[in-house]
Amino acid sequence: MATKNGMGSILQNHEPAILASWVALQLAVTGRHDLLDETDLRAQSQKFISLFGLAAQESYDEDLQGERWDDVRALLAGISKSRAVAGFTSSETATFVFSLKKPLFEALRKTYAADAQRLNEELWLATSVLDKLGLVTVESFQKGREEVITRQQQELLDLSTPVIKLWDGIVAMPLIGTLDSERTQVVMESLLESIVANEASVAIIDITGVPTVDTLVAQHLLKAVAAARLMGTECVISGIRPQIAQTIVHLGVDLGGVTTKSTLADALKIALRKCDLMIAKRPAVTGA
C-alpha cells in the first residue's frame, strides 16, 4: 500500500499538466465533438481529478473504501449514464478513465524517478485503482443503456396502442404487432382510460395489424372485451381475416359473445347503429 497522501499530493501538485494531457488524449482517442464539446469534457475531467485527489488523500488502496471514493463512483456513474443517453459507446465511455493512465503514469515517473521500487509499487497500485474505476463506468453505462431501452420499449408500447375517437361515443384501438401479457395490460389500460375520457358506448378493437392469432392472443382480446363491458361499453373486433377466422375455429376459441367484422369500415357501421339504438332507448327528458 502506498503512503496515504502520495497520489493525492501528486494529483494536487501536477493537476494542470495531468488535466491538459488527459483532455487532449480523450479528444484524440474518441473524437466525439458531436456528442460532447471540449468545455464540458474539461469540466468533467477536472471534477474527476479533484474528487480523485481528495479520495486518495483520505485512503488510497485497491479497496477504494470511504465516503470520498463513494463520491468518485457517483460522479462516474452520472457521467456514464449521461453518455449512454447521448449515444456514446461503452468503449468510448470507459476511455474516460483508462485514458488517465498515461498522464498519471508520467507524473509518477517524474515523482519517483530516483526510487525504482516505489515507482513500481505506485504504478501497480494506480493501474489497479483505475481498472476498478473503469469497471464502474462500464457497469454504469450498461445500466444507463438498459434504462434507455426500457424507456424506449415503453414509449413504443404507448405508440403502438393508440385509441382514436371516431365519433361521439365511439372509439377505436388499432393494434399492430404481437400481443403478449405485458402489452395486453397496456392495451386494457389505454382502452379503459379512453372509454372514460370519451364517454364511449362502443369500442372497436382492430387487429388487422396483428400478424397471427393464437389461443393466448385470443384470450388477451377477450380480457380486453370483458374489461370494457364492465365499464358499460360494447366491443367490436375488426380485422378478422380468413386465415385468422380459420385459426380461431381450429383453436376452439369462443368469440360467440363478441361482434366481429372483417374490416374497420364494417365495424364502424355496426358501431354507429349500436350508438343510434342506445340513443333511441334512452328515456325522453320532459320539462318540468
PDB file of C-alpha atoms in Angstrom:
ATOM      1  CA  MET A   1       0.000   0.000   0.000  1.00  0.00           C
ATOM      2  CA  ALA A   2       1.358   3.451  -0.914  1.00  0.00           C
ATOM      3  CA  THR A   3       1.640   6.238   1.612  1.00  0.00           C
ATOM      4  CA  LYS A   4      -1.674   7.829   2.356  1.00  0.00           C
ATOM      5  CA  ASN A   5      -1.065  11.186   0.701  1.00  0.00           C
ATOM      6  CA  GLY A   6       1.276  10.111  -2.131  1.00  0.00           C
ATOM      7  CA  MET A   7      -1.218  10.010  -5.003  1.00  0.00           C
ATOM      8  CA  GLY A   8      -3.280  12.831  -3.527  1.00  0.00           C
ATOM      9  CA  SER A   9      -0.242  15.091  -3.455  1.00  0.00           C
ATOM     10  CA  ILE A  10       0.749  14.166  -6.995  1.00  0.00           C
ATOM     11  CA  LEU A  11      -2.730  14.967  -8.330  1.00  0.00           C
ATOM     12  CA  GLN A  12      -2.720  18.265  -6.466  1.00  0.00           C
ATOM     13  CA  ASN A  13       0.792  19.338  -7.486  1.00  0.00           C
ATOM     14  CA  HIS A  14       0.589  18.222 -11.120  1.00  0.00           C
ATOM     15  CA  GLU A  15      -3.122  18.780 -11.787  1.00  0.00           C
ATOM     16  CA  PRO A  16      -2.778  21.368 -14.609  1.00  0.00           C
ATOM     17  CA  ALA A  17      -0.338  19.218 -16.591  1.00  0.00           C
ATOM     18  CA  ILE A  18      -2.251  15.984 -15.965  1.00  0.00           C
ATOM     19  CA  LEU A  19      -5.569  17.611 -16.880  1.00  0.00           C
ATOM     20  CA  ALA A  20      -4.260  19.182 -20.114  1.00  0.00           C
ATOM     21  CA  SER A  21      -2.631  15.935 -21.256  1.00  0.00           C
ATOM     22  CA  TRP A  22      -5.685  13.865 -20.282  1.00  0.00           C
ATOM     23  CA  VAL A  23      -8.221  16.067 -22.086  1.00  0.00           C
ATOM     24  CA  ALA A  24      -6.060  16.169 -25.223  1.00  0.00           C
ATOM     25  CA  LEU A  25      -5.735  12.387 -25.152  1.00  0.00           C
ATOM     26  CA  GLN A  26      -9.508  11.901 -24.751  1.00  0.00           C
ATOM     27  CA  LEU A  27     -10.223  14.210 -27.674  1.00  0.00           C
ATOM     28  CA  ALA A  28      -7.695  12.347 -29.820  1.00  0.00           C
ATOM     29  CA  VAL A  29      -8.991   8.892 -28.897  1.00  0.00           C
ATOM     30  CA  THR A  30     -12.773   9.419 -29.041  1.00  0.00           C
ATOM     31  CA  GLY A  31     -13.122  12.497 -31.239  1.00  0.00           C
ATOM     32  CA  ARG A  32     -16.828  12.748 -30.375  1.00  0.00           C
ATOM     33  CA  HIS A  33     -17.131  16.521 -30.684  1.00  0.00           C
ATOM     34  CA  ASP A  34     -20.676  15.965 -31.956  1.00  0.00           C
ATOM     35  CA  LEU A  35     -21.764  14.489 -28.620  1.00  0.00           C
ATOM     36  CA  LEU A  36     -19.623  16.372 -26.088  1.00  0.00           C
ATOM     37  CA  ASP A  37     -17.770  19.654 -26.563  1.00  0.00           C
ATOM     38  CA  GLU A  38     -14.322  20.338 -25.150  1.00  0.00           C
ATOM     39  CA  THR A  39     -15.616  22.690 -22.446  1.00  0.00           C
ATOM     40  CA  ASP A  40     -17.911  20.052 -20.938  1.00  0.00           C
ATOM     41  CA  LEU A  41     -15.235  17.384 -21.263  1.00  0.00           C
ATOM     42  CA  ARG A  42     -12.709  19.577 -19.455  1.00  0.00           C
ATOM     43  CA  ALA A  43     -15.206  20.329 -16.679  1.00  0.00           C
ATOM     44  CA  GLN A  44     -15.980  16.633 -16.168  1.00  0.00           C
ATOM     45  CA  SER A  45     -12.290  15.721 -16.199  1.00  0.00           C
ATOM     46  CA  GLN A  46     -11.347  18.460 -13.738  1.00  0.00           C
ATOM     47  CA  LYS A  47     -14.157  17.433 -11.387  1.00  0.00           C
ATOM     48  CA  PHE A  48     -12.981  13.816 -11.520  1.00  0.00           C
ATOM     49  CA  ILE A  49      -9.335  14.691 -10.797  1.00  0.00           C
ATOM     50  CA  SER A  50     -10.429  16.887  -7.893  1.00  0.00           C
ATOM     51  CA  LEU A  51     -12.547  14.135  -6.312  1.00  0.00           C
ATOM     52  CA  PHE A  52      -9.912  11.517  -7.103  1.00  0.00           C
ATOM     53  CA  GLY A  53      -7.277  13.597  -5.299  1.00  0.00           C
ATOM     54  CA  LEU A  54      -9.464  14.115  -2.235  1.00  0.00           C
ATOM     55  CA  ALA A  55     -10.276  10.402  -2.077  1.00  0.00           C
ATOM     56  CA  ALA A  56      -6.600   9.449  -2.436  1.00  0.00           C
ATOM     57  CA  GLN A  57      -5.680  11.740   0.436  1.00  0.00           C
ATOM     58  CA  GLU A  58      -8.295  10.048   2.625  1.00  0.00           C
ATOM     59  CA  SER A  59      -7.371   6.446   1.682  1.00  0.00           C
ATOM     60  CA  TYR A  60      -5.533   5.013  -1.278  1.00  0.00           C
ATOM     61  CA  ASP A  61      -5.566   1.271  -1.850  1.00  0.00           C
ATOM     62  CA  GLU A  62      -7.309  -1.298  -4.052  1.00  0.00           C
ATOM     63  CA  ASP A  63     -10.396  -1.467  -1.805  1.00  0.00           C
ATOM     64  CA  LEU A  64     -11.494   2.125  -2.637  1.00  0.00           C
ATOM     65  CA  GLN A  65     -13.405   2.336   0.629  1.00  0.00           C
ATOM     66  CA  GLY A  66     -14.616   5.582   2.137  1.00  0.00           C
ATOM     67  CA  GLU A  67     -17.042   8.425   1.606  1.00  0.00           C
ATOM     68  CA  ARG A  68     -14.706  10.199  -0.819  1.00  0.00           C
ATOM     69  CA  TRP A  69     -14.496   7.143  -3.042  1.00  0.00           C
ATOM     70  CA  ASP A  70     -18.278   6.924  -2.980  1.00  0.00           C
ATOM     71  CA  ASP A  71     -18.282  10.472  -4.396  1.00  0.00           C
ATOM     72  CA  VAL A  72     -15.876   9.377  -7.148  1.00  0.00           C
ATOM     73  CA  ARG A  73     -18.073   6.409  -8.067  1.00  0.00           C
ATOM     74  CA  ALA A  74     -21.200   8.577  -8.028  1.00  0.00           C
ATOM     75  CA  LEU A  75     -19.569  11.057 -10.415  1.00  0.00           C
ATOM     76  CA  LEU A  76     -18.503   8.271 -12.763  1.00  0.00           C
ATOM     77  CA  ALA A  77     -21.984   6.750 -12.655  1.00  0.00           C
ATOM     78  CA  GLY A  78     -23.562  10.072 -13.579  1.00  0.00           C
ATOM     79  CA  ILE A  79     -21.100  10.687 -16.429  1.00  0.00           C
ATOM     80  CA  SER A  80     -21.508   7.148 -17.772  1.00  0.00           C
ATOM     81  CA  LYS A  81     -25.301   7.238 -17.743  1.00  0.00           C
ATOM     82  CA  SER A  82     -25.394  10.643 -19.420  1.00  0.00           C
ATOM     83  CA  ARG A  83     -23.052   9.372 -22.128  1.00  0.00           C
ATOM     84  CA  ALA A  84     -25.194   6.284 -22.622  1.00  0.00           C
ATOM     85  CA  VAL A  85     -28.159   8.556 -23.272  1.00  0.00           C
ATOM     86  CA  ALA A  86     -26.092  10.847 -25.523  1.00  0.00           C
ATOM     87  CA  GLY A  87     -25.065   7.975 -27.798  1.00  0.00           C
ATOM     88  CA  PHE A  88     -21.510   7.127 -26.738  1.00  0.00           C
ATOM     89  CA  THR A  89     -20.354   3.525 -26.984  1.00  0.00           C
ATOM     90  CA  SER A  90     -19.266   1.570 -23.910  1.00  0.00           C
ATOM     91  CA  SER A  91     -15.609   1.661 -25.004  1.00  0.00           C
ATOM     92  CA  GLU A  92     -15.736   5.424 -25.560  1.00  0.00           C
ATOM     93  CA  THR A  93     -17.222   5.852 -22.103  1.00  0.00           C
ATOM     94  CA  ALA A  94     -14.623   3.616 -20.437  1.00  0.00           C
ATOM     95  CA  THR A  95     -11.894   5.609 -22.171  1.00  0.00           C
ATOM     96  CA  PHE A  96     -12.738   8.495 -19.826  1.00  0.00           C
ATOM     97  CA  VAL A  97     -10.960   6.624 -17.020  1.00  0.00           C
ATOM     98  CA  PHE A  98      -8.499   4.424 -18.878  1.00  0.00           C
ATOM     99  CA  SER A  99      -7.008   7.335 -20.820  1.00  0.00           C
ATOM    100  CA  LEU A 100      -5.925   8.890 -17.498  1.00  0.00           C
ATOM    101  CA  LYS A 101      -3.283   6.187 -17.101  1.00  0.00           C
ATOM    102  CA  LYS A 102      -0.736   7.727 -19.473  1.00  0.00           C
ATOM    103  CA  PRO A 103      -0.588  11.269 -17.994  1.00  0.00           C
ATOM    104  CA  LEU A 104      -0.821   9.892 -14.456  1.00  0.00           C
ATOM    105  CA  PHE A 105       1.982   7.388 -15.045  1.00  0.00           C
ATOM    106  CA  GLU A 106       4.160  10.174 -16.459  1.00  0.00           C
ATOM    107  CA  ALA A 107       3.610  12.184 -13.271  1.00  0.00           C
ATOM    108  CA  LEU A 108       4.501   9.133 -11.164  1.00  0.00           C
ATOM    109  CA  ARG A 109       7.722   8.568 -13.113  1.00  0.00           C
ATOM    110  CA  LYS A 110       8.781  12.168 -12.561  1.00  0.00           C
ATOM    111  CA  THR A 111       7.965  11.989  -8.874  1.00  0.00           C
ATOM    112  CA  TYR A 112       9.665   8.642  -8.132  1.00  0.00           C
ATOM    113  CA  ALA A 113      12.410   8.707 -10.747  1.00  0.00           C
ATOM    114  CA  ALA A 114      15.035   8.077  -8.072  1.00  0.00           C
ATOM    115  CA  ASP A 115      13.144   5.234  -6.351  1.00  0.00           C
ATOM    116  CA  ALA A 116      12.530   2.331  -8.737  1.00  0.00           C
ATOM    117  CA  GLN A 117      10.860   0.092  -6.157  1.00  0.00           C
ATOM    118  CA  ARG A 118       8.454   2.811  -5.032  1.00  0.00           C
ATOM    119  CA  LEU A 119       7.714   3.678  -8.658  1.00  0.00           C
ATOM    120  CA  ASN A 120       6.798   0.069  -9.443  1.00  0.00           C
ATOM    121  CA  GLU A 121       4.533  -0.090  -6.394  1.00  0.00           C
ATOM    122  CA  GLU A 122       2.784   3.159  -7.298  1.00  0.00           C
ATOM    123  CA  LEU A 123       2.363   2.171 -10.950  1.00  0.00           C
ATOM    124  CA  TRP A 124       0.845  -1.175  -9.968  1.00  0.00           C
ATOM    125  CA  LEU A 125      -1.496   0.419  -7.434  1.00  0.00           C
ATOM    126  CA  ALA A 126      -2.560   3.162  -9.853  1.00  0.00           C
ATOM    127  CA  THR A 127      -3.265   0.533 -12.512  1.00  0.00           C
ATOM    128  CA  SER A 128      -5.443  -1.485 -10.114  1.00  0.00           C
ATOM    129  CA  VAL A 129      -7.343   1.596  -8.933  1.00  0.00           C
ATOM    130  CA  LEU A 130      -8.009   2.936 -12.438  1.00  0.00           C
ATOM    131  CA  ASP A 131      -9.040  -0.502 -13.686  1.00  0.00           C
ATOM    132  CA  LYS A 132     -11.631  -0.758 -10.908  1.00  0.00           C
ATOM    133  CA  LEU A 133     -12.896   2.737 -11.633  1.00  0.00           C
ATOM    134  CA  GLY A 134     -13.051   1.823 -15.319  1.00  0.00           C
ATOM    135  CA  LEU A 135     -15.306  -1.102 -14.453  1.00  0.00           C
ATOM    136  CA  VAL A 136     -17.562   1.335 -12.610  1.00  0.00           C
ATOM    137  CA  THR A 137     -18.003   3.304 -15.832  1.00  0.00           C
ATOM    138  CA  VAL A 138     -18.796   0.152 -17.825  1.00  0.00           C
ATOM    139  CA  GLU A 139     -21.358  -1.099 -15.287  1.00  0.00           C
ATOM    140  CA  SER A 140     -22.980   2.340 -15.019  1.00  0.00           C
ATOM    141  CA  PHE A 141     -23.037   2.658 -18.809  1.00  0.00           C
ATOM    142  CA  GLN A 142     -24.825  -0.695 -19.108  1.00  0.00           C
ATOM    143  CA  LYS A 143     -27.401   0.353 -16.513  1.00  0.00           C
ATOM    144  CA  GLY A 144     -27.900   3.610 -18.387  1.00  0.00           C
ATOM    145  CA  ARG A 145     -28.412   1.789 -21.676  1.00  0.00           C
ATOM    146  CA  GLU A 146     -30.860  -0.611 -20.034  1.00  0.00           C
ATOM    147  CA  GLU A 147     -32.841   2.342 -18.703  1.00  0.00           C
ATOM    148  CA  VAL A 148     -32.874   3.913 -22.172  1.00  0.00           C
ATOM    149  CA  ILE A 149     -34.009   0.644 -23.770  1.00  0.00           C
ATOM    150  CA  THR A 150     -36.712   0.135 -21.135  1.00  0.00           C
ATOM    151  CA  ARG A 151     -37.993   3.677 -21.653  1.00  0.00           C
ATOM    152  CA  GLN A 152     -37.969   3.271 -25.432  1.00  0.00           C
ATOM    153  CA  GLN A 153     -39.845  -0.024 -25.150  1.00  0.00           C
ATOM    154  CA  GLN A 154     -42.482   1.674 -23.019  1.00  0.00           C
ATOM    155  CA  GLU A 155     -42.731   4.545 -25.495  1.00  0.00           C
ATOM    156  CA  LEU A 156     -43.138   2.062 -28.348  1.00  0.00           C
ATOM    157  CA  LEU A 157     -45.863   0.286 -26.381  1.00  0.00           C
ATOM    158  CA  ASP A 158     -47.659   3.584 -25.879  1.00  0.00           C
ATOM    159  CA  LEU A 159     -47.297   4.487 -29.558  1.00  0.00           C
ATOM    160  CA  SER A 160     -48.439   1.046 -30.697  1.00  0.00           C
ATOM    161  CA  THR A 161     -51.654   1.173 -28.656  1.00  0.00           C
ATOM    162  CA  PRO A 162     -53.320   4.457 -29.646  1.00  0.00           C
ATOM    163  CA  VAL A 163     -57.029   4.960 -29.023  1.00  0.00           C
ATOM    164  CA  ILE A 164     -58.816   7.143 -31.578  1.00  0.00           C
ATOM    165  CA  LYS A 165     -62.154   8.850 -31.195  1.00  0.00           C
ATOM    166  CA  LEU A 166     -64.066   8.090 -34.409  1.00  0.00           C
ATOM    167  CA  TRP A 167     -67.444   9.513 -33.477  1.00  0.00           C
ATOM    168  CA  ASP A 168     -69.356  10.700 -30.472  1.00  0.00           C
ATOM    169  CA  GLY A 169     -69.484   7.650 -28.217  1.00  0.00           C
ATOM    170  CA  ILE A 170     -67.226   5.552 -30.497  1.00  0.00           C
ATOM    171  CA  VAL A 171     -63.502   4.901 -30.007  1.00  0.00           C
ATOM    172  CA  ALA A 172     -61.174   2.597 -31.923  1.00  0.00           C
ATOM    173  CA  MET A 173     -57.900   0.918 -30.988  1.00  0.00           C
ATOM    174  CA  PRO A 174     -55.884  -0.327 -33.996  1.00  0.00           C
ATOM    175  CA  LEU A 175     -53.407  -2.959 -32.832  1.00  0.00           C
ATOM    176  CA  ILE A 176     -50.150  -3.601 -34.658  1.00  0.00           C
ATOM    177  CA  GLY A 177     -47.675  -6.363 -33.823  1.00  0.00           C
ATOM    178  CA  THR A 178     -47.727  -9.246 -31.395  1.00  0.00           C
ATOM    179  CA  LEU A 179     -49.895  -9.245 -28.294  1.00  0.00           C
ATOM    180  CA  ASP A 180     -48.282 -10.545 -25.108  1.00  0.00           C
ATOM    181  CA  SER A 181     -49.278 -10.302 -21.462  1.00  0.00           C
ATOM    182  CA  GLU A 182     -47.399  -7.046 -20.841  1.00  0.00           C
ATOM    183  CA  ARG A 183     -48.780  -5.341 -23.907  1.00  0.00           C
ATOM    184  CA  THR A 184     -52.295  -6.594 -23.193  1.00  0.00           C
ATOM    185  CA  GLN A 185     -52.156  -4.788 -19.865  1.00  0.00           C
ATOM    186  CA  VAL A 186     -51.184  -1.571 -21.655  1.00  0.00           C
ATOM    187  CA  VAL A 187     -53.979  -2.143 -24.197  1.00  0.00           C
ATOM    188  CA  MET A 188     -56.594  -2.561 -21.487  1.00  0.00           C
ATOM    189  CA  GLU A 189     -55.380   0.473 -19.533  1.00  0.00           C
ATOM    190  CA  SER A 190     -55.351   2.682 -22.648  1.00  0.00           C
ATOM    191  CA  LEU A 191     -58.742   1.409 -23.782  1.00  0.00           C
ATOM    192  CA  LEU A 192     -60.439   1.881 -20.409  1.00  0.00           C
ATOM    193  CA  GLU A 193     -58.934   5.349 -19.926  1.00  0.00           C
ATOM    194  CA  SER A 194     -60.173   6.387 -23.377  1.00  0.00           C
ATOM    195  CA  ILE A 195     -63.626   4.962 -22.703  1.00  0.00           C
ATOM    196  CA  VAL A 196     -63.895   7.093 -19.581  1.00  0.00           C
ATOM    197  CA  ALA A 197     -62.409  10.195 -21.209  1.00  0.00           C
ATOM    198  CA  ASN A 198     -64.678   9.998 -24.284  1.00  0.00           C
ATOM    199  CA  GLU A 199     -67.738   8.543 -22.548  1.00  0.00           C
ATOM    200  CA  ALA A 200     -67.683   5.838 -25.229  1.00  0.00           C
ATOM    201  CA  SER A 201     -70.522   3.376 -25.540  1.00  0.00           C
ATOM    202  CA  VAL A 202     -68.859   1.350 -28.325  1.00  0.00           C
ATOM    203  CA  ALA A 203     -65.174   0.448 -28.704  1.00  0.00           C
ATOM    204  CA  ILE A 204     -63.657  -1.069 -31.839  1.00  0.00           C
ATOM    205  CA  ILE A 205     -60.556  -3.239 -31.450  1.00  0.00           C
ATOM    206  CA  ASP A 206     -58.958  -3.600 -34.863  1.00  0.00           C
ATOM    207  CA  ILE A 207     -56.496  -6.488 -35.256  1.00  0.00           C
ATOM    208  CA  THR A 208     -55.714  -6.012 -38.945  1.00  0.00           C
ATOM    209  CA  GLY A 209     -52.076  -5.335 -37.990  1.00  0.00           C
ATOM    210  CA  VAL A 210     -51.748  -8.369 -35.709  1.00  0.00           C
ATOM    211  CA  PRO A 211     -49.787 -10.952 -37.749  1.00  0.00           C
ATOM    212  CA  THR A 212     -51.019 -14.102 -36.012  1.00  0.00           C
ATOM    213  CA  VAL A 213     -53.745 -15.014 -33.570  1.00  0.00           C
ATOM    214  CA  ASP A 214     -53.228 -17.988 -31.286  1.00  0.00           C
ATOM    215  CA  THR A 215     -55.023 -19.115 -28.153  1.00  0.00           C
ATOM    216  CA  LEU A 216     -53.053 -16.695 -25.973  1.00  0.00           C
ATOM    217  CA  VAL A 217     -53.770 -13.710 -28.231  1.00  0.00           C
ATOM    218  CA  ALA A 218     -57.464 -14.610 -28.364  1.00  0.00           C
ATOM    219  CA  GLN A 219     -57.586 -14.818 -24.580  1.00  0.00           C
ATOM    220  CA  HIS A 220     -55.945 -11.407 -24.325  1.00  0.00           C
ATOM    221  CA  LEU A 221     -58.578  -9.960 -26.670  1.00  0.00           C
ATOM    222  CA  LEU A 222     -61.372 -11.490 -24.627  1.00  0.00           C
ATOM    223  CA  LYS A 223     -59.897  -9.963 -21.472  1.00  0.00           C
ATOM    224  CA  ALA A 224     -59.910  -6.528 -23.090  1.00  0.00           C
ATOM    225  CA  VAL A 225     -63.526  -7.030 -24.223  1.00  0.00           C
ATOM    226  CA  ALA A 226     -64.565  -8.178 -20.741  1.00  0.00           C
ATOM    227  CA  ALA A 227     -62.868  -5.189 -19.106  1.00  0.00           C
ATOM    228  CA  ALA A 228     -64.656  -2.801 -21.483  1.00  0.00           C
ATOM    229  CA  ARG A 229     -68.001  -4.449 -20.785  1.00  0.00           C
ATOM    230  CA  LEU A 230     -67.520  -3.898 -17.080  1.00  0.00           C
ATOM    231  CA  MET A 231     -67.333  -0.203 -17.962  1.00  0.00           C
ATOM    232  CA  GLY A 232     -70.660  -0.482 -19.821  1.00  0.00           C
ATOM    233  CA  THR A 233     -69.096  -0.383 -23.279  1.00  0.00           C
ATOM    234  CA  GLU A 234     -69.822  -2.799 -26.131  1.00  0.00           C
ATOM    235  CA  CYS A 235     -66.838  -4.015 -28.155  1.00  0.00           C
ATOM    236  CA  VAL A 236     -66.494  -4.855 -31.830  1.00  0.00           C
ATOM    237  CA  ILE A 237     -63.425  -6.730 -33.082  1.00  0.00           C
ATOM    238  CA  SER A 238     -62.486  -5.922 -36.679  1.00  0.00           C
ATOM    239  CA  GLY A 239     -59.764  -7.216 -38.967  1.00  0.00           C
ATOM    240  CA  ILE A 240     -60.861 -10.871 -38.847  1.00  0.00           C
ATOM    241  CA  ARG A 241     -59.163 -12.159 -41.993  1.00  0.00           C
ATOM    242  CA  PRO A 242     -59.980 -15.611 -43.439  1.00  0.00           C
ATOM    243  CA  GLN A 243     -56.836 -17.230 -42.089  1.00  0.00           C
ATOM    244  CA  ILE A 244     -57.436 -15.735 -38.649  1.00  0.00           C
ATOM    245  CA  ALA A 245     -61.037 -16.944 -38.680  1.00  0.00           C
ATOM    246  CA  GLN A 246     -59.861 -20.464 -39.559  1.00  0.00           C
ATOM    247  CA  THR A 247     -57.244 -20.347 -36.801  1.00  0.00           C
ATOM    248  CA  ILE A 248     -59.779 -19.215 -34.190  1.00  0.00           C
ATOM    249  CA  VAL A 249     -62.184 -22.020 -35.200  1.00  0.00           C
ATOM    250  CA  HIS A 250     -59.365 -24.574 -35.206  1.00  0.00           C
ATOM    251  CA  LEU A 251     -58.277 -23.488 -31.722  1.00  0.00           C
ATOM    252  CA  GLY A 252     -61.812 -23.728 -30.424  1.00  0.00           C
ATOM    253  CA  VAL A 253     -61.806 -20.185 -29.090  1.00  0.00           C
ATOM    254  CA  ASP A 254     -65.318 -18.962 -28.315  1.00  0.00           C
ATOM    255  CA  LEU A 255     -65.913 -15.472 -29.670  1.00  0.00           C
ATOM    256  CA  GLY A 256     -69.648 -16.035 -29.894  1.00  0.00           C
ATOM    257  CA  GLY A 257     -70.448 -13.235 -27.482  1.00  0.00           C
ATOM    258  CA  VAL A 258     -68.349 -10.692 -29.367  1.00  0.00           C
ATOM    259  CA  THR A 259     -69.334  -8.848 -32.553  1.00  0.00           C
ATOM    260  CA  THR A 260     -66.652  -9.373 -35.210  1.00  0.00           C
ATOM    261  CA  LYS A 261     -66.131  -7.829 -38.645  1.00  0.00           C
ATOM    262  CA  SER A 262     -63.578  -8.248 -41.400  1.00  0.00           C
ATOM    263  CA  THR A 263     -62.845  -4.553 -41.881  1.00  0.00           C
ATOM    264  CA  LEU A 264     -62.723  -1.426 -39.767  1.00  0.00           C
ATOM    265  CA  ALA A 265     -65.294   0.214 -42.060  1.00  0.00           C
ATOM    266  CA  ASP A 266     -67.805  -2.563 -41.409  1.00  0.00           C
ATOM    267  CA  ALA A 267     -67.102  -2.324 -37.678  1.00  0.00           C
ATOM    268  CA  LEU A 268     -67.752   1.421 -37.747  1.00  0.00           C
ATOM    269  CA  LYS A 269     -71.118   0.855 -39.416  1.00  0.00           C
ATOM    270  CA  ILE A 270     -72.070  -1.579 -36.675  1.00  0.00           C
ATOM    271  CA  ALA A 271     -70.835   0.810 -34.003  1.00  0.00           C
ATOM    272  CA  LEU A 272     -72.901   3.680 -35.427  1.00  0.00           C
ATOM    273  CA  ARG A 273     -76.029   1.507 -35.442  1.00  0.00           C
ATOM    274  CA  LYS A 274     -75.380   0.429 -31.870  1.00  0.00           C
ATOM    275  CA  CYS A 275     -74.996   4.058 -30.810  1.00  0.00           C
ATOM    276  CA  ASP A 276     -78.255   5.007 -32.563  1.00  0.00           C
ATOM    277  CA  LEU A 277     -80.072   2.161 -30.820  1.00  0.00           C
ATOM    278  CA  MET A 278     -78.678   3.173 -27.448  1.00  0.00           C
ATOM    279  CA  ILE A 279     -79.749   6.766 -28.005  1.00  0.00           C
ATOM    280  CA  ALA A 280     -83.218   5.644 -29.107  1.00  0.00           C
ATOM    281  CA  LYS A 281     -83.650   3.538 -25.971  1.00  0.00           C
ATOM    282  CA  ARG A 282     -82.835   6.414 -23.636  1.00  0.00           C
ATOM    283  CA  PRO A 283     -85.939   7.794 -21.903  1.00  0.00           C
ATOM    284  CA  ALA A 284     -87.057  11.167 -23.165  1.00  0.00           C
ATOM    285  CA  VAL A 285     -86.384  14.077 -20.834  1.00  0.00           C
ATOM    286  CA  THR A 286     -89.531  16.106 -20.255  1.00  0.00           C
ATOM    287  CA  GLY A 287     -89.667  19.618 -18.993  1.00  0.00           C
ATOM    288  CA  ALA A 288     -90.953  20.475 -15.574  1.00  0.00           C
TER     289      ALA A 288
END
